Short mmCIF file of C-alpha atoms in Angstrom, two decimals:
data_model
loop_
_atom_site.label_atom_id
_atom_site.label_comp_id
_atom_site.label_asym_id
_atom_site.label_seq_id
_atom_site.Cartn_x
_atom_site.Cartn_y
_atom_site.Cartn_z
CA MET A 1 7.70 -1.54 17.92
CA GLY A 2 6.53 -4.99 17.77
CA GLU A 3 2.78 -4.35 19.40
CA HIS A 4 1.60 -2.94 16.62
CA PRO A 5 0.39 -5.39 13.77
CA SER A 6 0.15 -4.12 10.46
CA PRO A 7 -2.44 -6.66 8.57
CA GLY A 8 -2.75 -5.24 4.65
CA PRO A 9 -5.43 -5.60 2.14
CA ALA A 10 -4.10 -9.54 0.67
CA VAL A 11 -4.91 -10.43 5.12
CA ALA A 12 -8.06 -8.52 4.89
CA VAL A 13 -9.78 -10.18 1.84
CA CYS A 14 -7.86 -13.64 2.56
CA ALA A 15 -9.53 -16.59 0.41
CA GLU A 16 -10.58 -14.28 -3.08
CA ALA A 17 -7.18 -12.17 -2.41
CA GLU A 18 -5.34 -15.70 -2.74
CA ARG A 19 -6.09 -16.02 -6.24
CA ILE A 20 -5.03 -12.99 -7.32
CA GLU A 21 -2.44 -12.90 -9.32
CA GLU A 22 0.86 -10.74 -7.55
CA LEU A 23 2.61 -9.05 -9.92
CA GLU A 24 6.56 -7.75 -9.50
CA PRO A 25 7.69 -4.22 -9.41
CA GLU A 26 9.01 -4.63 -12.80
CA ALA A 27 6.55 -6.86 -14.63
CA ASP A 28 5.07 -6.14 -17.15
CA GLU A 29 2.73 -2.98 -17.05
CA ARG A 30 -0.22 -4.19 -19.13
CA LEU A 31 -2.99 -5.32 -16.90
CA PRO A 32 -3.52 -9.30 -16.17
CA ALA A 33 -6.99 -11.14 -16.74
CA ALA A 34 -9.01 -10.99 -13.74
CA PRO A 35 -10.36 -13.92 -12.36
CA GLU A 36 -14.30 -13.87 -12.96
CA ASP A 37 -15.53 -13.49 -9.52
CA PHE A 38 -14.27 -9.73 -10.21
CA ASP A 39 -14.00 -9.22 -14.17
CA PRO A 40 -15.88 -11.46 -16.09
CA GLY A 41 -16.32 -9.52 -18.84
CA ASN A 42 -12.29 -9.44 -18.86
CA THR A 43 -11.92 -5.81 -19.28
CA GLY A 44 -9.24 -5.14 -16.90
CA TYR A 45 -11.85 -3.05 -14.75
CA ILE A 46 -13.40 -4.19 -11.49
CA SER A 47 -16.85 -3.10 -9.80
CA SER A 48 -16.19 -0.65 -7.15
CA GLY A 49 -19.75 -1.92 -5.50
CA LYS A 50 -17.82 -5.71 -5.31
CA PHE A 51 -14.73 -3.46 -4.41
CA ARG A 52 -16.48 -2.05 -1.23
CA SER A 53 -18.15 -4.71 -0.39
CA LEU A 54 -15.34 -7.34 0.01
CA LEU A 55 -14.39 -4.83 2.04
CA GLU A 56 -17.05 -3.96 4.12
CA SER A 57 -17.06 -7.97 4.53
CA HIS A 58 -13.64 -8.20 6.42
CA SER A 59 -13.83 -4.89 7.78
CA SER A 60 -12.52 -6.64 11.07
CA LYS A 61 -9.94 -8.04 9.82
CA LEU A 62 -9.01 -4.61 8.51
CA ASP A 63 -6.83 -1.31 10.32
CA PRO A 64 -9.11 1.22 11.07
CA HIS A 65 -7.00 3.69 9.12
CA LYS A 66 -6.55 1.32 5.88
CA ARG A 67 -9.78 0.68 5.42
CA GLU A 68 -11.07 4.22 5.36
CA VAL A 69 -8.24 4.90 2.96
CA LEU A 70 -9.69 1.51 1.00
CA LEU A 71 -13.33 2.87 0.89
CA ALA A 72 -12.11 5.97 0.05
CA LEU A 73 -10.65 4.84 -3.04
CA ALA A 74 -14.15 2.33 -4.04
CA ASP A 75 -15.89 6.02 -3.17
CA SER A 76 -13.93 7.80 -5.49
CA HIS A 77 -14.70 6.24 -8.66
CA ALA A 78 -18.05 8.12 -10.41
CA ASP A 79 -17.93 5.83 -13.63
CA GLY A 80 -18.38 3.02 -10.21
CA GLN A 81 -15.54 1.20 -11.53
CA ILE A 82 -12.03 0.71 -10.25
CA CYS A 83 -8.60 -0.46 -12.14
CA TYR A 84 -7.94 -3.82 -12.33
CA GLN A 85 -4.05 -2.32 -11.84
CA ASP A 86 -4.93 -0.82 -8.47
CA PHE A 87 -6.87 -3.87 -7.07
CA VAL A 88 -3.74 -5.95 -7.29
CA ASN A 89 -1.39 -2.79 -6.08
CA LEU A 90 -3.44 -2.93 -3.18
CA MET A 91 -3.86 -7.22 -2.62
CA SER A 92 0.01 -7.32 -2.49
CA ASN A 93 -0.23 -4.00 0.20
CA LYS A 94 1.26 -1.65 -2.55
CA ARG A 95 0.07 2.18 -3.82
CA SER A 96 0.13 3.41 -7.08
CA ASN A 97 0.15 7.04 -8.26
CA SER A 98 -3.01 6.73 -9.45
CA PHE A 99 -4.28 4.85 -6.20
CA ARG A 100 -3.46 8.19 -4.09
CA GLN A 101 -4.49 10.35 -7.02
CA ALA A 102 -7.56 8.58 -7.24
CA ILE A 103 -8.30 9.44 -3.51
CA LEU A 104 -7.03 12.94 -3.89
CA GLN A 105 -9.49 13.76 -6.48
CA GLY A 106 -12.26 11.67 -4.92
CA ASN A 107 -15.16 13.19 -3.89
CA ARG A 108 -15.35 11.78 -0.26
CA ARG A 109 -13.73 12.61 2.85
CA LEU A 110 -11.94 10.68 5.35
CA SER A 111 -14.61 10.58 7.85
CA SER A 112 -12.86 9.30 10.75
CA LYS A 113 -10.90 12.25 13.27
CA ALA A 114 -7.16 12.42 12.54
CA LEU A 115 -4.39 10.38 13.89
CA LEU A 116 -3.21 13.18 15.70
CA GLU A 117 -6.43 13.44 18.08
CA GLU A 118 -6.38 9.23 19.05
CA LYS A 119 -5.77 8.59 22.81
CA GLY A 120 -4.21 5.24 24.61
CA LEU A 121 -1.81 5.16 22.13
CA SER A 122 1.51 3.07 24.03
CA LEU A 123 4.71 4.26 24.12
CA SER A 124 5.88 2.10 20.38
CA GLN A 125 2.69 3.36 18.57
CA ARG A 126 2.97 7.23 19.88
CA LEU A 127 6.73 6.56 18.70
CA ILE A 128 5.30 5.72 14.95
CA ARG A 129 2.75 8.88 15.09
CA HIS A 130 5.04 10.98 15.68
CA VAL A 131 7.62 10.23 13.20
CA ALA A 132 4.87 10.06 10.57
CA TYR A 133 3.79 14.26 11.28
CA GLU A 134 7.96 14.72 11.21
CA THR A 135 8.10 13.58 7.52
CA LEU A 136 4.54 13.04 6.01
CA PRO A 137 2.27 16.08 4.44
CA ARG A 138 -0.29 14.14 3.57
CA GLU A 139 -3.07 12.40 5.93
CA ILE A 140 -3.86 9.79 3.91
CA ASP A 141 -0.26 8.96 4.07
CA ARG A 142 0.76 9.16 8.27
CA LYS A 143 -2.27 6.51 8.16
CA TRP A 144 -0.95 4.44 5.70
CA TYR A 145 2.36 4.42 6.83
CA TYR A 146 0.55 3.76 10.60
CA ASP A 147 -0.95 1.27 10.14
CA SER A 148 1.95 -0.71 7.65
CA TYR A 149 4.84 0.36 9.77
CA THR A 150 6.48 -3.01 11.77
CA CYS A 151 9.90 -1.94 12.80
CA CYS A 152 11.18 -4.67 10.58
CA PRO A 153 13.98 -3.89 9.35
CA PRO A 154 14.45 -1.21 11.56
CA PRO A 155 16.13 1.90 10.92
CA TRP A 156 19.98 0.26 10.68
CA PHE A 157 21.39 2.02 8.02
CA MET A 158 21.88 5.15 9.80
CA ILE A 159 22.04 3.73 13.26
CA THR A 160 25.71 1.58 11.26
CA VAL A 161 27.61 4.81 9.62
CA THR A 162 27.23 6.71 12.89
CA LEU A 163 28.25 3.96 15.41
CA LEU A 164 31.29 3.72 12.81
CA GLU A 165 32.12 7.20 12.81
CA VAL A 166 32.28 7.64 16.05
CA ALA A 167 34.47 3.95 16.67
CA PHE A 168 36.84 5.72 13.93
CA PHE A 169 37.28 8.62 16.16
CA LEU A 170 37.41 7.46 19.13
CA TYR A 171 40.27 5.00 17.72
CA ASN A 172 41.93 7.96 16.03
CA GLY A 173 41.51 10.11 19.28
CA VAL A 174 43.32 7.30 21.05
CA MET A 175 46.34 7.07 17.99
CA LEU A 176 46.69 10.62 18.19
CA ASP A 177 46.26 11.45 21.53
CA GLN A 178 44.07 14.34 20.82
CA PHE A 179 39.69 14.67 20.51
CA VAL A 180 39.33 18.22 19.89
CA LEU A 181 40.39 19.77 16.93
CA GLN A 182 42.13 16.09 15.85
CA VAL A 183 42.26 18.21 12.52
CA THR A 184 45.06 20.27 13.83
CA HIS A 185 47.26 17.13 14.50
CA PRO A 186 50.65 16.62 12.53
CA ARG A 187 50.51 13.18 11.59
CA TYR A 188 46.65 13.60 10.64
CA LEU A 189 46.55 13.26 7.16
CA LYS A 190 48.35 10.09 7.75
CA ASN A 191 44.67 8.34 7.88
CA SER A 192 44.05 6.75 4.34
CA LEU A 193 40.91 7.21 5.41
CA VAL A 194 41.03 11.23 4.41
CA TYR A 195 39.88 12.57 1.31
CA HIS A 196 43.71 14.19 -0.45
CA PRO A 197 44.45 15.47 -3.85
CA ARG A 198 48.06 14.16 -4.77
CA LEU A 199 46.58 10.63 -3.19
CA ARG A 200 42.63 11.00 -5.53
CA ALA A 201 43.64 7.95 -7.58
CA GLN A 202 42.53 5.87 -4.93
CA ALA A 203 39.39 6.18 -4.99
CA TRP A 204 37.45 4.26 -2.39
CA ARG A 205 39.04 8.15 -0.24
CA TYR A 206 36.02 9.79 -2.24
CA LEU A 207 33.37 7.82 0.24
CA THR A 208 36.08 6.97 2.85
CA TYR A 209 36.23 10.12 4.11
CA ILE A 210 32.64 10.25 6.29
CA PHE A 211 34.57 8.81 8.83
CA MET A 212 37.82 10.92 9.93
CA HIS A 213 35.90 14.10 11.88
CA ALA A 214 37.68 17.50 12.30
CA GLY A 215 37.31 17.13 16.05
CA VAL A 216 34.87 16.01 18.46
CA GLU A 217 32.51 19.41 17.79
CA HIS A 218 32.49 18.06 14.47
CA LEU A 219 31.33 14.88 15.36
CA GLY A 220 28.93 15.90 17.49
CA LEU A 221 26.53 17.49 14.87
CA ASN A 222 26.64 15.52 12.40
CA VAL A 223 26.00 12.19 14.59
CA VAL A 224 22.91 14.39 16.47
CA LEU A 225 21.53 15.66 13.02
CA GLN A 226 21.62 11.87 11.29
CA LEU A 227 20.10 10.33 14.11
CA LEU A 228 17.42 13.10 15.00
CA VAL A 229 16.32 13.43 10.67
CA GLY A 230 18.91 10.73 9.00
CA VAL A 231 16.68 8.12 11.64
CA PRO A 232 12.75 8.59 11.02
CA LEU A 233 13.42 9.50 7.90
CA GLU A 234 14.84 5.98 6.76
CA MET A 235 11.62 4.36 8.28
CA VAL A 236 9.61 5.89 6.55
CA HIS A 237 11.47 6.35 3.32
CA GLY A 238 13.27 3.32 3.73
CA ALA A 239 16.83 2.20 4.08
CA THR A 240 17.41 1.86 0.10
CA ARG A 241 16.20 5.40 -0.83
CA ILE A 242 17.84 7.22 2.24
CA GLY A 243 20.80 5.79 1.98
CA LEU A 244 20.75 6.66 -1.75
CA VAL A 245 20.57 10.42 -0.94
CA TYR A 246 23.63 10.14 1.97
CA VAL A 247 25.51 8.16 -0.75
CA ALA A 248 25.09 10.60 -3.49
CA GLY A 249 25.40 13.69 -1.04
CA VAL A 250 28.64 12.36 0.29
CA VAL A 251 30.60 11.54 -3.48
CA ALA A 252 28.85 15.00 -5.12
CA GLY A 253 30.95 16.93 -1.87
CA SER A 254 34.15 15.16 -1.91
CA LEU A 255 34.28 15.65 -6.23
CA ALA A 256 32.87 19.27 -5.52
CA VAL A 257 36.14 19.89 -3.84
CA SER A 258 38.08 18.13 -6.49
CA VAL A 259 36.63 20.59 -8.57
CA ALA A 260 36.39 23.61 -6.94
CA ASP A 261 39.05 23.83 -3.43
CA MET A 262 41.89 21.87 -5.34
CA THR A 263 44.64 21.55 -2.92
CA ALA A 264 42.74 20.82 0.13
CA PRO A 265 41.66 17.89 1.54
CA VAL A 266 38.28 16.70 2.48
CA VAL A 267 36.58 15.01 6.12
CA GLY A 268 33.44 14.81 8.22
CA SER A 269 30.31 13.40 7.00
CA SER A 270 28.80 16.40 6.61
CA GLY A 271 28.28 15.79 2.56
CA GLY A 272 25.77 13.29 3.73
CA VAL A 273 24.19 15.02 6.18
CA TYR A 274 23.93 17.84 4.12
CA ALA A 275 22.18 16.16 1.61
CA LEU A 276 19.53 14.61 4.39
CA VAL A 277 19.31 17.79 5.90
CA SER A 278 18.32 20.38 3.13
CA ALA A 279 15.77 17.33 1.34
CA HIS A 280 13.81 17.59 4.78
CA LEU A 281 13.91 21.10 5.53
CA ALA A 282 13.43 21.63 1.47
CA ASN A 283 9.73 19.38 1.76
CA ILE A 284 9.27 20.84 4.66
CA VAL A 285 8.63 24.48 2.85
CA MET A 286 7.27 23.03 -0.04
CA ASN A 287 4.57 20.79 1.98
CA TRP A 288 4.27 23.85 4.60
CA SER A 289 0.68 23.92 5.12
CA GLY A 290 0.18 20.38 4.69
CA MET A 291 3.13 19.38 7.51
CA LYS A 292 1.93 19.27 11.33
CA CYS A 293 5.11 18.85 13.17
CA GLN A 294 5.06 21.14 16.46
CA PHE A 295 6.68 24.37 16.60
CA LYS A 296 7.95 23.66 12.51
CA LEU A 297 8.86 27.61 12.27
CA LEU A 298 11.41 27.43 15.45
CA ARG A 299 12.48 24.25 14.45
CA MET A 300 13.15 25.22 11.34
CA ALA A 301 15.21 28.18 12.42
CA VAL A 302 16.84 26.37 14.99
CA ALA A 303 18.65 23.59 12.53
CA LEU A 304 19.47 26.91 10.16
CA ILE A 305 21.03 28.12 12.63
CA CYS A 306 23.27 25.16 13.62
CA MET A 307 23.95 24.12 10.28
CA SER A 308 25.51 27.84 9.57
CA MET A 309 27.17 27.81 12.59
CA GLU A 310 28.75 24.06 11.44
CA PHE A 311 29.72 25.83 8.04
CA GLY A 312 31.30 28.80 9.69
CA ARG A 313 33.71 26.76 11.37
CA ALA A 314 34.22 25.20 8.41
CA VAL A 315 35.11 27.89 6.31
CA TRP A 316 36.60 29.50 9.63
CA LEU A 317 38.74 26.52 9.63
CA ARG A 318 39.64 25.94 6.04
CA PHE A 319 41.54 29.29 6.01
CA HIS A 320 43.27 29.19 9.20
CA PRO A 321 46.94 28.45 9.18
CA SER A 322 47.33 25.26 8.86
CA ALA A 323 49.05 22.77 10.93
CA TYR A 324 51.12 20.99 8.35
CA PRO A 325 51.82 23.46 5.22
CA PRO A 326 51.64 23.95 2.42
CA CYS A 327 48.77 21.59 2.70
CA PRO A 328 45.73 24.10 3.91
CA HIS A 329 43.29 22.48 6.85
CA PRO A 330 39.90 20.00 5.28
CA SER A 331 37.72 22.25 2.60
CA PHE A 332 34.22 23.27 3.32
CA VAL A 333 32.56 22.98 0.21
CA ALA A 334 31.53 19.30 0.69
CA HIS A 335 28.88 21.33 2.70
CA LEU A 336 27.76 22.67 -0.66
CA GLY A 337 27.67 19.90 -3.17
CA GLY A 338 25.13 17.86 -0.38
CA VAL A 339 22.90 20.87 -0.34
CA ALA A 340 22.03 20.80 -3.76
CA VAL A 341 21.98 16.23 -3.50
CA GLY A 342 19.24 17.35 -1.16
CA ILE A 343 17.51 19.93 -3.05
CA THR A 344 17.16 17.89 -5.57
CA LEU A 345 17.61 14.42 -5.77
CA GLY A 346 16.65 14.28 -1.70
CA VAL A 347 13.21 16.71 -2.45
CA VAL A 348 12.03 14.01 -5.20
CA VAL A 349 12.50 11.05 -2.84
CA LEU A 350 11.07 12.42 -0.13
CA ARG A 351 7.61 13.55 -1.91
CA ASN A 352 7.18 10.35 -3.45
CA TYR A 353 6.11 8.22 -0.16
CA GLU A 354 5.79 4.52 -1.80
CA GLN A 355 5.54 5.60 -4.63
CA ARG A 356 7.91 4.69 -8.15
CA LEU A 357 10.56 6.88 -8.45
CA GLN A 358 10.89 5.58 -12.25
CA ASP A 359 8.07 6.60 -12.77
CA GLN A 360 8.62 10.66 -11.70
CA SER A 361 10.26 12.92 -14.84
CA LEU A 362 11.94 15.11 -12.22
CA TRP A 363 13.51 12.03 -10.88
CA TRP A 364 15.36 11.08 -14.01
CA ILE A 365 15.87 15.06 -15.00
CA PHE A 366 17.73 15.04 -11.76
CA VAL A 367 19.55 11.01 -11.87
CA ALA A 368 21.10 12.81 -15.27
CA MET A 369 22.33 16.45 -13.57
CA TYR A 370 23.99 14.04 -10.91
CA THR A 371 25.15 11.56 -13.81
CA ILE A 372 27.11 14.51 -15.78
CA PHE A 373 28.56 16.08 -12.79
CA VAL A 374 30.60 12.73 -11.39
CA LEU A 375 31.31 12.09 -14.78
CA PHE A 376 32.35 16.29 -15.40
CA ALA A 377 34.29 15.78 -12.35
CA VAL A 378 36.16 12.52 -13.34
CA PHE A 379 37.26 14.04 -15.89
CA TRP A 380 38.64 17.01 -14.58
CA ASN A 381 40.41 15.17 -12.52
CA ILE A 382 41.97 12.91 -14.86
CA PHE A 383 43.33 16.58 -17.11
CA ALA A 384 42.56 19.08 -15.29
CA TYR A 385 45.45 19.33 -12.83
CA THR A 386 47.70 18.59 -15.00
CA LEU A 387 46.68 21.17 -17.29
CA LEU A 388 46.38 23.68 -15.15
CA ASP A 389 49.99 22.54 -13.92
CA LEU A 390 48.80 23.20 -10.16
CA LYS A 391 51.35 23.06 -7.62
CA LEU A 392 49.67 20.19 -5.32
CA PRO A 393 51.08 19.92 -1.39
CA PRO A 394 53.06 16.85 -0.80
CA PRO A 395 51.42 13.41 0.50
CA PRO A 396 51.13 13.79 3.68
#
């Protein structure tokens, strides 16, 4: 993928751009004073004509798709002016909400052929194009991503988590001398990574339970979904955002079990996996006409069938006679906690490619809901077990 260079607008306008003061994400939101060459009246706006001529004079240094998008921005302003803040964002290779809105509402159609129709691409370029069509509903975003992606950094988060889960499973399988339905082994719950209701005060267990799986059949589906769905999402949205959704789903899963299935342990990464997959499927449904991935209806059906089979397996196992009575087998409620995170926080993340989440009102609403749930679950774990006089299974 290193074969695919992506010179941004800052490279394209070289000498002119060097005099532009780049804004950090947390910088003051007020418009900066523009250099005299661009804004002689210090109005906070620049002429779209100057912007267009600047782009055309350096067109040979710009990727064709980026040049097309930037020209669409120049043509979208009927009043002949472009907000200087948008100009600075472009020089910094950033895009604001106003950037997207200006193009979507502009009077110029993108004239070149769709990215999907381009021929003669290398293997890495076809992979990047495939990921763009799998995850992004707008052609403008797909072209921008295709020209911007450099595989630096690579999708390290999902790959690292997956390798750790496989490593812990193999180690545990060797120690227990059992790989299929490991969870039925009498010593399975003695592992310090498993969430156990009697040991719920050990806070790390609310997260580390993802490294323990019920068996190879449980691990296999989670690994496949993490790699097929999680890695492409991370390539587009980055490790920070996808990691946030994944970890939020994991924590919500264990907390949901501690509230709704209070006597059961928890194992497996299904909370995080279901958060990512449900967010991706919801994003496809909400942008059905824009999503151009092939066989999307069939693939959604297959994904839902696989998730339903895994959920059914978890429900069956939960009520199957336990191998370590009186403690039951691990709960299935973590799956539902992951889905809840996916269709709230996850959808907001996936619908706002390269946009500031803190500018989205829905983001703050769902963050507040998640925070309230976490606080409720913490107080529930502190007080409810005693008040309900619940009989918990003994420590493993």
